[in-house]
mmCIF file of C-alpha atoms in Angstrom:
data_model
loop_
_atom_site.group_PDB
_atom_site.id
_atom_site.type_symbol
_atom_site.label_atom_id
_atom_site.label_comp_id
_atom_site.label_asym_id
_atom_site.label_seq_id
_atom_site.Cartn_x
_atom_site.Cartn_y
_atom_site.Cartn_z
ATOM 1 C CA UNK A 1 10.066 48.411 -22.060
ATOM 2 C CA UNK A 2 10.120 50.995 -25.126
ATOM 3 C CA UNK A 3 6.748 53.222 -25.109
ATOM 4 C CA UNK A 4 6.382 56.148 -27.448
ATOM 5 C CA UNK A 5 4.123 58.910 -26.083
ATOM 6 C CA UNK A 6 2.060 61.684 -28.513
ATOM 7 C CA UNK A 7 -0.014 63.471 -25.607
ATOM 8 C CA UNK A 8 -2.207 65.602 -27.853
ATOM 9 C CA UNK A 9 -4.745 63.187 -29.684
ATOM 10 C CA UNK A 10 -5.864 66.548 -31.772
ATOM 11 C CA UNK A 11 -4.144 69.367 -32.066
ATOM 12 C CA UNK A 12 -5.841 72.633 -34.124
ATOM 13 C CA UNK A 13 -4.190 75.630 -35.227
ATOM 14 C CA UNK A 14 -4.885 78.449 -37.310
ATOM 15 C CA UNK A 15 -3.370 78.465 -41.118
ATOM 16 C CA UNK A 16 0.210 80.309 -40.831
ATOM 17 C CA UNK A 17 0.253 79.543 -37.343
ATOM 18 C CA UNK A 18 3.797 77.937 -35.980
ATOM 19 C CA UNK A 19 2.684 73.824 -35.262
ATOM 20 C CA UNK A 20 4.814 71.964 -32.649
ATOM 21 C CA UNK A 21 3.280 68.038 -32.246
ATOM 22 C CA UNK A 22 5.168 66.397 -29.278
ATOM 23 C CA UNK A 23 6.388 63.332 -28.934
ATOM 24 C CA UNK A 24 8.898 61.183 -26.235
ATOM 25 C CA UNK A 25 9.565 58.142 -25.712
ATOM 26 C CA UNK A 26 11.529 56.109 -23.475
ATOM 27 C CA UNK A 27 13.922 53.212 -24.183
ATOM 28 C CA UNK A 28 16.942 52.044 -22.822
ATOM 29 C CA UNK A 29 19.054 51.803 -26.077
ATOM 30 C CA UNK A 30 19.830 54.274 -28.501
ATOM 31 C CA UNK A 31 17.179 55.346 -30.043
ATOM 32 C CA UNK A 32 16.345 55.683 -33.985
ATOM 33 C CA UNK A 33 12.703 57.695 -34.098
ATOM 34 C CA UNK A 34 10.426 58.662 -37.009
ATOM 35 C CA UNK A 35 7.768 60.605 -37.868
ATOM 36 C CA UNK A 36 4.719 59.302 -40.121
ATOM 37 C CA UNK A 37 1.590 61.103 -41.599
ATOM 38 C CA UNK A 38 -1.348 59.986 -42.787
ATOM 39 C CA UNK A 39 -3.352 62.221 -44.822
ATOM 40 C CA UNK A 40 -6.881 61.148 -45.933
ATOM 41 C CA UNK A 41 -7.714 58.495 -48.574
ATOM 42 C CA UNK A 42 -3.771 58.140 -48.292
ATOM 43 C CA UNK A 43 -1.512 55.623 -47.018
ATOM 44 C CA UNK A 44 0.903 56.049 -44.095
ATOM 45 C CA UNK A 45 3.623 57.535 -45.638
ATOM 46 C CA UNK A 46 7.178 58.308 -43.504
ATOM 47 C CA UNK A 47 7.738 61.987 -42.752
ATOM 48 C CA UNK A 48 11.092 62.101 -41.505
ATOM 49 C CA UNK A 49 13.404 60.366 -39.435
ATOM 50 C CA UNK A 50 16.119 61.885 -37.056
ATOM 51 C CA UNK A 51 19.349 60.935 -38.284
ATOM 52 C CA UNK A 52 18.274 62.104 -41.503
ATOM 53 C CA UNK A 53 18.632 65.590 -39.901
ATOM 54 C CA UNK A 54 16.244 66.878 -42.536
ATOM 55 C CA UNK A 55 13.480 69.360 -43.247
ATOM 56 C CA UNK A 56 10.473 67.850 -45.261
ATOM 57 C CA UNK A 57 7.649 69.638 -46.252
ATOM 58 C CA UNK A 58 9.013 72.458 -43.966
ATOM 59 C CA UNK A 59 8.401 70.060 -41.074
ATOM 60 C CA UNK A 60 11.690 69.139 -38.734
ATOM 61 C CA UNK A 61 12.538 67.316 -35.583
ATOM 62 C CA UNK A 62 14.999 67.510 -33.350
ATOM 63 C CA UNK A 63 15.890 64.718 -30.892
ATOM 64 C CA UNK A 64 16.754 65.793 -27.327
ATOM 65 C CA UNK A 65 18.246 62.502 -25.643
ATOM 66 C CA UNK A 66 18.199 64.863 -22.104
ATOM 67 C CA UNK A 67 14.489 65.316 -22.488
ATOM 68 C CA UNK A 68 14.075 61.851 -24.234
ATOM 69 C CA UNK A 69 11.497 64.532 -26.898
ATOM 70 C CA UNK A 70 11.338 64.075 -30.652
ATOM 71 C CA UNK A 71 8.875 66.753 -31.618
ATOM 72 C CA UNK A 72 7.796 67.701 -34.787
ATOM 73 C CA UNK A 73 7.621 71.496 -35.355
ATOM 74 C CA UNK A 74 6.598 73.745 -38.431
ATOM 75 C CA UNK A 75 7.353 77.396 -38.383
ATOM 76 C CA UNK A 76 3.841 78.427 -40.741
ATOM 77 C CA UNK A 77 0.812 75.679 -41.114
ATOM 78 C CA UNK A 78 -0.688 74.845 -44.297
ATOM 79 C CA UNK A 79 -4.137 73.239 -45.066
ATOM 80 C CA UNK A 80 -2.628 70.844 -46.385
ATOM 81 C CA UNK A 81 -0.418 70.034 -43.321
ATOM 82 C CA UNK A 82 -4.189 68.790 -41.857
ATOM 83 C CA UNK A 83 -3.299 64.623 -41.227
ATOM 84 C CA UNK A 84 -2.944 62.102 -38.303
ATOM 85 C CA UNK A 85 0.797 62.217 -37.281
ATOM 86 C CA UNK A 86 2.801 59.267 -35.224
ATOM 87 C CA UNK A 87 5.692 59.313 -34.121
ATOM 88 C CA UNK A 88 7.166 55.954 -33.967
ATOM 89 C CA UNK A 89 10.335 53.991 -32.301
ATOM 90 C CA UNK A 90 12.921 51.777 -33.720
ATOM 91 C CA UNK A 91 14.066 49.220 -31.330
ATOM 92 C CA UNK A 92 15.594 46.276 -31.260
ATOM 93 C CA UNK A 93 15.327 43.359 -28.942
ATOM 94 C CA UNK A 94 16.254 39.055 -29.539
ATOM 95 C CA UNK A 95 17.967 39.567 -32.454
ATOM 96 C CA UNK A 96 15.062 41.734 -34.663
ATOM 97 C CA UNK A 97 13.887 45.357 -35.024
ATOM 98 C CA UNK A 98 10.561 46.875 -34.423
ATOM 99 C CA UNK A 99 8.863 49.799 -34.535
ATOM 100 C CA UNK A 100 6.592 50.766 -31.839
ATOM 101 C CA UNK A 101 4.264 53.603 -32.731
ATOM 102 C CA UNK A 102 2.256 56.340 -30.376
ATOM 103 C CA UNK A 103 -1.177 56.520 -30.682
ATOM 104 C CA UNK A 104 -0.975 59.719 -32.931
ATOM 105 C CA UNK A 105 -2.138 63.271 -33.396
ATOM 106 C CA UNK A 106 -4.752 64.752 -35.659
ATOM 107 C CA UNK A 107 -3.432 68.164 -36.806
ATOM 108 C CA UNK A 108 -6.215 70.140 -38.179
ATOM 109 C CA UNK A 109 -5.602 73.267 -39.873
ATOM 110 C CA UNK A 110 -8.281 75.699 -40.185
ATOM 111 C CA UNK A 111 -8.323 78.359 -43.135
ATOM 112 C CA UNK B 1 0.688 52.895 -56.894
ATOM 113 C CA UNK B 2 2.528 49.860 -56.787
ATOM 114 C CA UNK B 3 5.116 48.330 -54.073
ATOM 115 C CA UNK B 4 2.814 47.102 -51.449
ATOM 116 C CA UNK B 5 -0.804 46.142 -52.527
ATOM 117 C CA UNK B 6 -3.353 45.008 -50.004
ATOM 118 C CA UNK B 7 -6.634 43.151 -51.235
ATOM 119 C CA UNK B 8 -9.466 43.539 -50.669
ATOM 120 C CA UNK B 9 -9.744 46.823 -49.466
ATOM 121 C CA UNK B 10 -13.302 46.233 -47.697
ATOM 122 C CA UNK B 11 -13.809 42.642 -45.894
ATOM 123 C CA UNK B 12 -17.137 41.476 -44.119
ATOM 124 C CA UNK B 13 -17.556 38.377 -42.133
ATOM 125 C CA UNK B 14 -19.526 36.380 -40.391
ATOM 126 C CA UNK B 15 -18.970 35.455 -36.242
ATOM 127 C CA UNK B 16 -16.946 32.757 -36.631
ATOM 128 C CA UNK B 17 -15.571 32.568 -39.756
ATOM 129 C CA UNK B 18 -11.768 32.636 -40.645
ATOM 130 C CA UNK B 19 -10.685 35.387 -42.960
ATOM 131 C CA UNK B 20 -7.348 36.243 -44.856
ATOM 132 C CA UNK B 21 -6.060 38.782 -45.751
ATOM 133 C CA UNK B 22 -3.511 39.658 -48.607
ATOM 134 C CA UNK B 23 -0.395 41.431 -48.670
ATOM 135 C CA UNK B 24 2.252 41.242 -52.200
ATOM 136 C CA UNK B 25 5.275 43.450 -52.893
ATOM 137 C CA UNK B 26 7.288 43.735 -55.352
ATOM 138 C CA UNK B 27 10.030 46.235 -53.453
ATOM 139 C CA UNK B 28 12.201 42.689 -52.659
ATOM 140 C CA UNK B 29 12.301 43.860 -48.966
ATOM 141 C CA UNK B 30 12.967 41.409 -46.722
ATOM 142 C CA UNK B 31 11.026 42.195 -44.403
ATOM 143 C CA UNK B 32 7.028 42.006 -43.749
ATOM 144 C CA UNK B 33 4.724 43.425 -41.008
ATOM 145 C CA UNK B 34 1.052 43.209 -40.052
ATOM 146 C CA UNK B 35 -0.336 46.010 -38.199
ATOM 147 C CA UNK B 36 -3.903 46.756 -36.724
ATOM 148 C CA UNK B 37 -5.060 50.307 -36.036
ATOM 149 C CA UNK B 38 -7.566 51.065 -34.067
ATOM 150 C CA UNK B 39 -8.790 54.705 -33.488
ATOM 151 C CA UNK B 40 -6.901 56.578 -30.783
ATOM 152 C CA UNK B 41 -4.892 53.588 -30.001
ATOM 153 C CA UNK B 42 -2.463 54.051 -33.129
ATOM 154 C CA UNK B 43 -0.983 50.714 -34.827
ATOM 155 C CA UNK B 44 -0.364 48.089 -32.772
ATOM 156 C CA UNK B 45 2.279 45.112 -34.734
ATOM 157 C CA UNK B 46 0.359 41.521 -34.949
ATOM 158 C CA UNK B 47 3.061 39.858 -36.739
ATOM 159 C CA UNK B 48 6.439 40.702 -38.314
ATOM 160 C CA UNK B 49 8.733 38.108 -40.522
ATOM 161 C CA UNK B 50 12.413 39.210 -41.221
ATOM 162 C CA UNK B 51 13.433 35.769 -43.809
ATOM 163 C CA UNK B 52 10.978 33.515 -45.970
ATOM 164 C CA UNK B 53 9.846 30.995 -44.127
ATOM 165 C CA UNK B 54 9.929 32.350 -40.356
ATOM 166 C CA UNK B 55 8.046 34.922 -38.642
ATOM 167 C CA UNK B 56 7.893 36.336 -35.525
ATOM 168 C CA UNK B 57 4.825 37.033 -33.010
ATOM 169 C CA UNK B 58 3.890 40.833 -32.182
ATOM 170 C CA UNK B 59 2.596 42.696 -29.421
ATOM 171 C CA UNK B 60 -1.077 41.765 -30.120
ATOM 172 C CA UNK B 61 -0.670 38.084 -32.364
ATOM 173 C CA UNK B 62 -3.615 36.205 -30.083
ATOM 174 C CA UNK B 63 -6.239 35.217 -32.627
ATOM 175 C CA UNK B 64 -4.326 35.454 -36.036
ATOM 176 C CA UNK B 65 -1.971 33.375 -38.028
ATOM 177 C CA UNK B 66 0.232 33.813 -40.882
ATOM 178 C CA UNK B 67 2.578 32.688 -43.201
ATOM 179 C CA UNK B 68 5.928 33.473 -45.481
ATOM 180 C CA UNK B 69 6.396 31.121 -47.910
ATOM 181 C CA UNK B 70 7.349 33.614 -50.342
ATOM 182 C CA UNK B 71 9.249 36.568 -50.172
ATOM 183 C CA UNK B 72 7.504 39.187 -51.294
ATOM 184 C CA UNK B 73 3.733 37.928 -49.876
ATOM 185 C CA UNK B 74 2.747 37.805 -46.489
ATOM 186 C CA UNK B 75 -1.201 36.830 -45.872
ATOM 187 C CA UNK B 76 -2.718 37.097 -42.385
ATOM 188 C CA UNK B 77 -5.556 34.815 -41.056
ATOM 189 C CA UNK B 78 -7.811 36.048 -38.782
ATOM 190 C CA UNK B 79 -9.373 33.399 -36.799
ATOM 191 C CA UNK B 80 -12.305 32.967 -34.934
ATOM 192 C CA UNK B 81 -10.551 32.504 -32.121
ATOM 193 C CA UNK B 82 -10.177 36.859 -32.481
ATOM 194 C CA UNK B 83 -12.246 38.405 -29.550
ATOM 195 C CA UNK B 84 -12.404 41.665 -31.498
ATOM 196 C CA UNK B 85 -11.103 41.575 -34.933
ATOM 197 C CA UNK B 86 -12.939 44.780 -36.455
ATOM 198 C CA UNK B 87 -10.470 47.118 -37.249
ATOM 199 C CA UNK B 88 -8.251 48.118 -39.804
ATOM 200 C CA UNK B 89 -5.286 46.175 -40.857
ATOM 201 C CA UNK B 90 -2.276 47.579 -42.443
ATOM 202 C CA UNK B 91 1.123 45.788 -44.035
ATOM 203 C CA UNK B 92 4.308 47.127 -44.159
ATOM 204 C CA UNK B 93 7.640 45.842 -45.600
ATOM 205 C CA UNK B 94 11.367 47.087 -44.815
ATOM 206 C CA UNK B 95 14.857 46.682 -46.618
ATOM 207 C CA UNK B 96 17.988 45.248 -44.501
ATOM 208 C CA UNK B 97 20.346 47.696 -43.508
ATOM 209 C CA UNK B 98 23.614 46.140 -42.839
ATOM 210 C CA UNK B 99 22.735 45.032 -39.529
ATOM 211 C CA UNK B 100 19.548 47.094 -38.645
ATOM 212 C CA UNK B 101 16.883 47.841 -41.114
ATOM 213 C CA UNK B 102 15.899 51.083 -43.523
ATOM 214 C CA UNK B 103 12.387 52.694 -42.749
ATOM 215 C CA UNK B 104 9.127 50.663 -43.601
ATOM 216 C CA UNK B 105 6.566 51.028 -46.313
ATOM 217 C CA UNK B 106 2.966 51.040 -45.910
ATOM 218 C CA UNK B 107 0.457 49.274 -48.239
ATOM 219 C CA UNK B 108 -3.126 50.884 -48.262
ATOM 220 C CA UNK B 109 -4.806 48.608 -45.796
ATOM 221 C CA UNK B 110 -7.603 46.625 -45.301
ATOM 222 C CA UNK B 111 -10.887 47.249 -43.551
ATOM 223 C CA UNK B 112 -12.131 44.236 -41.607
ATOM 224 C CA UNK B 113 -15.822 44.049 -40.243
ATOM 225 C CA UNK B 114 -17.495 40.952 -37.969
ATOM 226 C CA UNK B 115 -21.240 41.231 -38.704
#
């Protein structure tokens, strides 16, 4: 069965510090992943998603098929970077599609 | 902000009571979820409908009911028959993609509490 796996439920880092929020997952297809954030007072909002290949909000992830890994990294944190994170899987199974999400991260960035 | 709108955005009930709970949008995805998230166990999918008119049961559907008679509204019920149903509830609604499906969209939830 698919699982998605964030091991860090909060994760704190100093402001300008480099931010790395793991995530991997196992499934026996291929795998489309995503990231979401929810800041506060805010919906869930998508991120990114890997075969954009994309940087957003000077976040990116890379997906590592060897390590079965989709981590989220960020060279420099920002205040505002300070949100619950989940990573989430896109799989399919009789005939549908689903996302199955881990049970997040809380980044907090302190000034 | 428009595109998925959840009402109400606070809901108390009674032990026993059914309850349900809206969720509109106007993005013509054809797609609709319901989601319940629980703290530190992230969201957990009650219900999903791909087409008007079907749906599909979850990981977690035991205790709630809903329907798709339209396209762009998707209302869960959650029944007394619920062991635990405080929490907070979140739809979501996705586009077709060919033959898979583009990422989904989040409306702003709703907060359930069984007094």
């Amino acid at each position: 069965a698919q699982r998605v796996t964030q091991p860090e439920k909060l994760l704190s880092v100093f402001k300008g510090a480099p931010v790395e929020l793991k995530c991997n997952y196992s499934y026996s297809g291929s795998p489309e992943l995503f990231w979401y954030v929810q800041y506060s007072r805010q919906r869930l909002q998508l991120l990114l998603r890997h075969i954009s290949r994309e940087s957003i909000k000077g976040f990116t992830a890379d997906l590592n098929k060897g390590e079965t890994s989709f981590h989220l990294k960020k060279p420099f944190a920002q205040e505002e970077d300070s949100a619950m994170y989940y990573c989430a899987l896109l799989y399919s199974g009789a005939g549908s599609y689903q996302l199955t999400f881990g049970k997040g991260t809380k980044l907090s960035v302190i000034p | 902000d428009g595109g998925i709108t959840q009402s109400p955005k606070y809901l108390f009930r009674k032990e026993g009571q059914n309850v349900t709970l809206s969720c509109e949008q106007n993005l013509n995805h054809d797609a609709m979820y319901w989601y319940r998230q629980d703290p530190g166990q992230g969201l957990r999918l009650i219900y999903y409908s791909q087409i008007v008119n079907d749906f599909q049961k979850g990981d977690i559907a035991e205790g709630y009911s809903v329907s798709r008679e339209k396209k762009e509204s998707f209302p869960l019920t959650v029944t007394s028959a619920q062991k635990n149903p405080t929490a907070f509830y979140l739809c979501a609604s996705s586009m077709r993609r060919g033959i898979r499906w583009n990422e989904q969209f989040f409306g702003p939830g709703t907060r359930l509490t069984v007094l």
